[in-house]
């Protein structure tokens, strides 16, 4: 059973980080290059990011529980655990802090695209903050995967 838990931990980290990278650095750019309607591309990208955020939250919760099970109270000194906590915080900030504000701006701008409205400067700024946080999360994800595969006792 312990091997199954460890394998599921590796799977969870790989799903989370791999999914983040595929969506942000492959799928979303393809959407914006392929679709003529940028508003539609943005809506689809938002849906992808939302699904990935919830998958990430689920993976993070499993990984945190698994690490706590493995290391007990000393888990707070364990670097991989702290990376997972940081990534989870970034996901939660993006999904429940930034994303609702951006969605509200899009609603306020209707019938215009938010980028054609008076809210465009604030939307761009918020989008920039979200992008920076996502990039930080992506880098932490790379560190997480590298550490998990470098450690024999995952």
mmCIF file of C-alpha atoms in Angstrom:
data_model
loop_
_atom_site.group_PDB
_atom_site.id
_atom_site.type_symbol
_atom_site.label_atom_id
_atom_site.label_comp_id
_atom_site.label_asym_id
_atom_site.label_seq_id
_atom_site.Cartn_x
_atom_site.Cartn_y
_atom_site.Cartn_z
ATOM 1 C CA UNK A 1 0.000 0.000 0.000
ATOM 2 C CA UNK A 2 2.884 2.363 0.778
ATOM 3 C CA UNK A 3 4.248 1.965 -2.755
ATOM 4 C CA UNK A 4 0.837 2.787 -4.173
ATOM 5 C CA UNK A 5 0.705 5.980 -2.078
ATOM 6 C CA UNK A 6 4.193 6.970 -3.231
ATOM 7 C CA UNK A 7 3.377 6.280 -6.878
ATOM 8 C CA UNK A 8 0.182 8.289 -6.601
ATOM 9 C CA UNK A 9 2.202 11.171 -5.103
ATOM 10 C CA UNK A 10 4.537 11.158 -8.099
ATOM 11 C CA UNK A 11 1.557 10.898 -10.442
ATOM 12 C CA UNK A 12 -0.174 13.809 -8.679
ATOM 13 C CA UNK A 13 2.860 16.069 -8.916
ATOM 14 C CA UNK A 14 3.410 15.156 -12.556
ATOM 15 C CA UNK A 15 -0.252 15.714 -13.433
ATOM 16 C CA UNK A 16 -0.326 19.068 -11.681
ATOM 17 C CA UNK A 17 2.922 20.479 -13.011
ATOM 18 C CA UNK A 18 2.659 18.910 -16.453
ATOM 19 C CA UNK A 19 -0.905 20.142 -16.803
ATOM 20 C CA UNK A 20 0.100 23.654 -15.809
ATOM 21 C CA UNK A 21 2.883 23.718 -18.373
ATOM 22 C CA UNK A 22 0.825 22.208 -21.205
ATOM 23 C CA UNK A 23 -2.058 24.590 -20.693
ATOM 24 C CA UNK A 24 -0.094 27.803 -20.176
ATOM 25 C CA UNK A 25 2.761 27.283 -22.588
ATOM 26 C CA UNK A 26 1.154 25.163 -25.317
ATOM 27 C CA UNK A 27 -2.663 25.096 -25.362
ATOM 28 C CA UNK A 28 -3.375 28.757 -24.598
ATOM 29 C CA UNK A 29 -0.880 30.145 -27.134
ATOM 30 C CA UNK A 30 -2.376 27.800 -29.763
ATOM 31 C CA UNK A 31 -5.868 29.077 -28.906
ATOM 32 C CA UNK A 32 -4.830 32.700 -29.406
ATOM 33 C CA UNK A 33 -2.935 31.921 -32.627
ATOM 34 C CA UNK A 34 -5.708 29.790 -34.105
ATOM 35 C CA UNK A 35 -8.955 31.508 -33.167
ATOM 36 C CA UNK A 36 -9.789 34.807 -34.836
ATOM 37 C CA UNK A 37 -12.072 35.759 -31.942
ATOM 38 C CA UNK A 38 -9.737 36.763 -29.095
ATOM 39 C CA UNK A 39 -12.664 36.991 -26.692
ATOM 40 C CA UNK A 40 -13.525 33.339 -27.383
ATOM 41 C CA UNK A 41 -9.868 32.342 -27.043
ATOM 42 C CA UNK A 42 -9.720 34.149 -23.692
ATOM 43 C CA UNK A 43 -12.888 32.465 -22.476
ATOM 44 C CA UNK A 44 -11.559 29.016 -23.426
ATOM 45 C CA UNK A 45 -8.181 29.779 -21.846
ATOM 46 C CA UNK A 46 -9.952 30.843 -18.664
ATOM 47 C CA UNK A 47 -11.875 27.570 -18.569
ATOM 48 C CA UNK A 48 -8.644 25.597 -19.025
ATOM 49 C CA UNK A 49 -6.941 27.531 -16.233
ATOM 50 C CA UNK A 50 -9.950 27.012 -13.947
ATOM 51 C CA UNK A 51 -10.011 23.251 -14.512
ATOM 52 C CA UNK A 52 -6.251 23.107 -13.970
ATOM 53 C CA UNK A 53 -6.534 25.150 -10.775
ATOM 54 C CA UNK A 54 -9.031 22.708 -9.277
ATOM 55 C CA UNK A 55 -6.924 19.736 -10.382
ATOM 56 C CA UNK A 56 -3.916 21.453 -8.814
ATOM 57 C CA UNK A 57 -5.730 22.036 -5.543
ATOM 58 C CA UNK A 58 -6.702 18.361 -5.415
ATOM 59 C CA UNK A 59 -3.157 17.226 -6.227
ATOM 60 C CA UNK A 60 -1.689 19.635 -3.672
ATOM 61 C CA UNK A 61 -3.976 18.426 -0.916
ATOM 62 C CA UNK A 62 -3.041 14.812 -1.604
ATOM 63 C CA UNK A 63 0.675 15.664 -1.752
ATOM 64 C CA UNK A 64 0.510 17.604 1.506
ATOM 65 C CA UNK A 65 -1.334 14.769 3.242
ATOM 66 C CA UNK A 66 1.139 12.241 1.869
ATOM 67 C CA UNK A 67 4.167 14.294 2.972
ATOM 68 C CA UNK A 68 2.632 14.788 6.430
ATOM 69 C CA UNK A 69 2.044 11.041 6.674
ATOM 70 C CA UNK A 70 5.658 10.352 5.674
ATOM 71 C CA UNK A 71 7.395 12.990 7.815
ATOM 72 C CA UNK A 72 4.996 13.763 10.656
ATOM 73 C CA UNK A 73 5.556 17.045 12.459
ATOM 74 C CA UNK A 74 9.002 17.489 10.939
ATOM 75 C CA UNK A 75 7.296 18.017 7.566
ATOM 76 C CA UNK A 76 7.482 21.801 8.108
ATOM 77 C CA UNK A 77 11.284 21.575 7.795
ATOM 78 C CA UNK A 78 11.018 19.542 4.612
ATOM 79 C CA UNK A 79 11.714 21.612 1.437
ATOM 80 C CA UNK A 80 9.361 19.668 -0.855
ATOM 81 C CA UNK A 81 6.475 20.217 1.552
ATOM 82 C CA UNK A 82 7.171 23.960 1.600
ATOM 83 C CA UNK A 83 7.264 24.085 -2.204
ATOM 84 C CA UNK A 84 3.868 22.362 -2.339
ATOM 85 C CA UNK A 85 2.456 24.817 0.225
ATOM 86 C CA UNK A 86 3.772 27.777 -1.790
ATOM 87 C CA UNK A 87 2.297 26.401 -5.008
ATOM 88 C CA UNK A 88 -1.054 25.787 -3.328
ATOM 89 C CA UNK A 89 -1.128 29.342 -1.989
ATOM 90 C CA UNK A 90 -0.427 30.697 -5.475
ATOM 91 C CA UNK A 91 -3.209 28.558 -6.994
ATOM 92 C CA UNK A 92 -5.686 29.729 -4.378
ATOM 93 C CA UNK A 93 -4.723 33.397 -4.841
ATOM 94 C CA UNK A 94 -5.136 33.067 -8.601
ATOM 95 C CA UNK A 95 -8.369 31.110 -8.598
ATOM 96 C CA UNK A 96 -10.225 32.719 -5.711
ATOM 97 C CA UNK A 97 -8.589 36.146 -5.542
ATOM 98 C CA UNK A 98 -7.570 37.347 -8.986
ATOM 99 C CA UNK A 99 -9.814 35.345 -11.322
ATOM 100 C CA UNK A 100 -13.133 36.518 -9.827
ATOM 101 C CA UNK A 101 -12.039 40.159 -10.104
ATOM 102 C CA UNK A 102 -11.074 39.632 -13.745
ATOM 103 C CA UNK A 103 -14.404 37.889 -14.444
ATOM 104 C CA UNK A 104 -16.230 40.798 -12.844
ATOM 105 C CA UNK A 105 -14.346 43.251 -15.070
ATOM 106 C CA UNK A 106 -15.339 41.235 -18.140
ATOM 107 C CA UNK A 107 -18.987 41.338 -17.045
ATOM 108 C CA UNK A 108 -18.859 45.076 -16.410
ATOM 109 C CA UNK A 109 -17.401 45.680 -19.868
ATOM 110 C CA UNK A 110 -20.197 43.892 -21.721
ATOM 111 C CA UNK A 111 -21.238 44.161 -24.497
ATOM 112 C CA UNK A 112 -17.659 45.197 -25.280
ATOM 113 C CA UNK A 113 -14.625 42.987 -24.936
ATOM 114 C CA UNK A 114 -12.895 44.043 -21.720
ATOM 115 C CA UNK A 115 -9.815 44.992 -23.766
ATOM 116 C CA UNK A 116 -11.948 47.482 -25.731
ATOM 117 C CA UNK A 117 -13.443 49.035 -22.602
ATOM 118 C CA UNK A 118 -12.332 51.643 -20.095
ATOM 119 C CA UNK A 119 -11.385 48.750 -17.793
ATOM 120 C CA UNK A 120 -8.601 47.608 -20.138
ATOM 121 C CA UNK A 121 -5.695 49.190 -18.169
ATOM 122 C CA UNK A 122 -6.799 47.636 -14.865
ATOM 123 C CA UNK A 123 -7.503 44.308 -16.574
ATOM 124 C CA UNK A 124 -4.047 44.272 -18.198
ATOM 125 C CA UNK A 125 -2.419 45.047 -14.856
ATOM 126 C CA UNK A 126 -4.311 42.289 -13.070
ATOM 127 C CA UNK A 127 -3.617 39.876 -15.927
ATOM 128 C CA UNK A 128 0.081 40.726 -15.583
ATOM 129 C CA UNK A 129 0.039 39.981 -11.866
ATOM 130 C CA UNK A 130 -1.748 36.677 -12.523
ATOM 131 C CA UNK A 131 0.828 35.796 -15.197
ATOM 132 C CA UNK A 132 3.744 36.508 -12.865
ATOM 133 C CA UNK A 133 2.222 34.392 -10.094
ATOM 134 C CA UNK A 134 1.598 31.571 -12.591
ATOM 135 C CA UNK A 135 5.210 31.728 -13.803
ATOM 136 C CA UNK A 136 6.457 31.542 -10.222
ATOM 137 C CA UNK A 137 4.185 28.554 -9.664
ATOM 138 C CA UNK A 138 5.525 26.960 -12.860
ATOM 139 C CA UNK A 139 9.112 27.375 -11.686
ATOM 140 C CA UNK A 140 8.254 25.968 -8.269
ATOM 141 C CA UNK A 141 6.554 23.084 -10.064
ATOM 142 C CA UNK A 142 9.770 22.349 -11.936
ATOM 143 C CA UNK A 143 11.614 22.328 -8.637
ATOM 144 C CA UNK A 144 8.965 20.042 -7.133
ATOM 145 C CA UNK A 145 9.179 17.498 -9.936
ATOM 146 C CA UNK A 146 12.988 17.595 -9.935
ATOM 147 C CA UNK A 147 13.107 17.071 -6.172
ATOM 148 C CA UNK A 148 10.558 14.254 -6.232
ATOM 149 C CA UNK A 149 12.444 12.351 -8.885
ATOM 150 C CA UNK A 150 15.791 12.982 -7.175
ATOM 151 C CA UNK A 151 14.600 11.631 -3.823
ATOM 152 C CA UNK A 152 14.464 7.871 -3.540
ATOM 153 C CA UNK A 153 12.038 8.023 -0.640
ATOM 154 C CA UNK A 154 9.390 10.168 -2.216
#
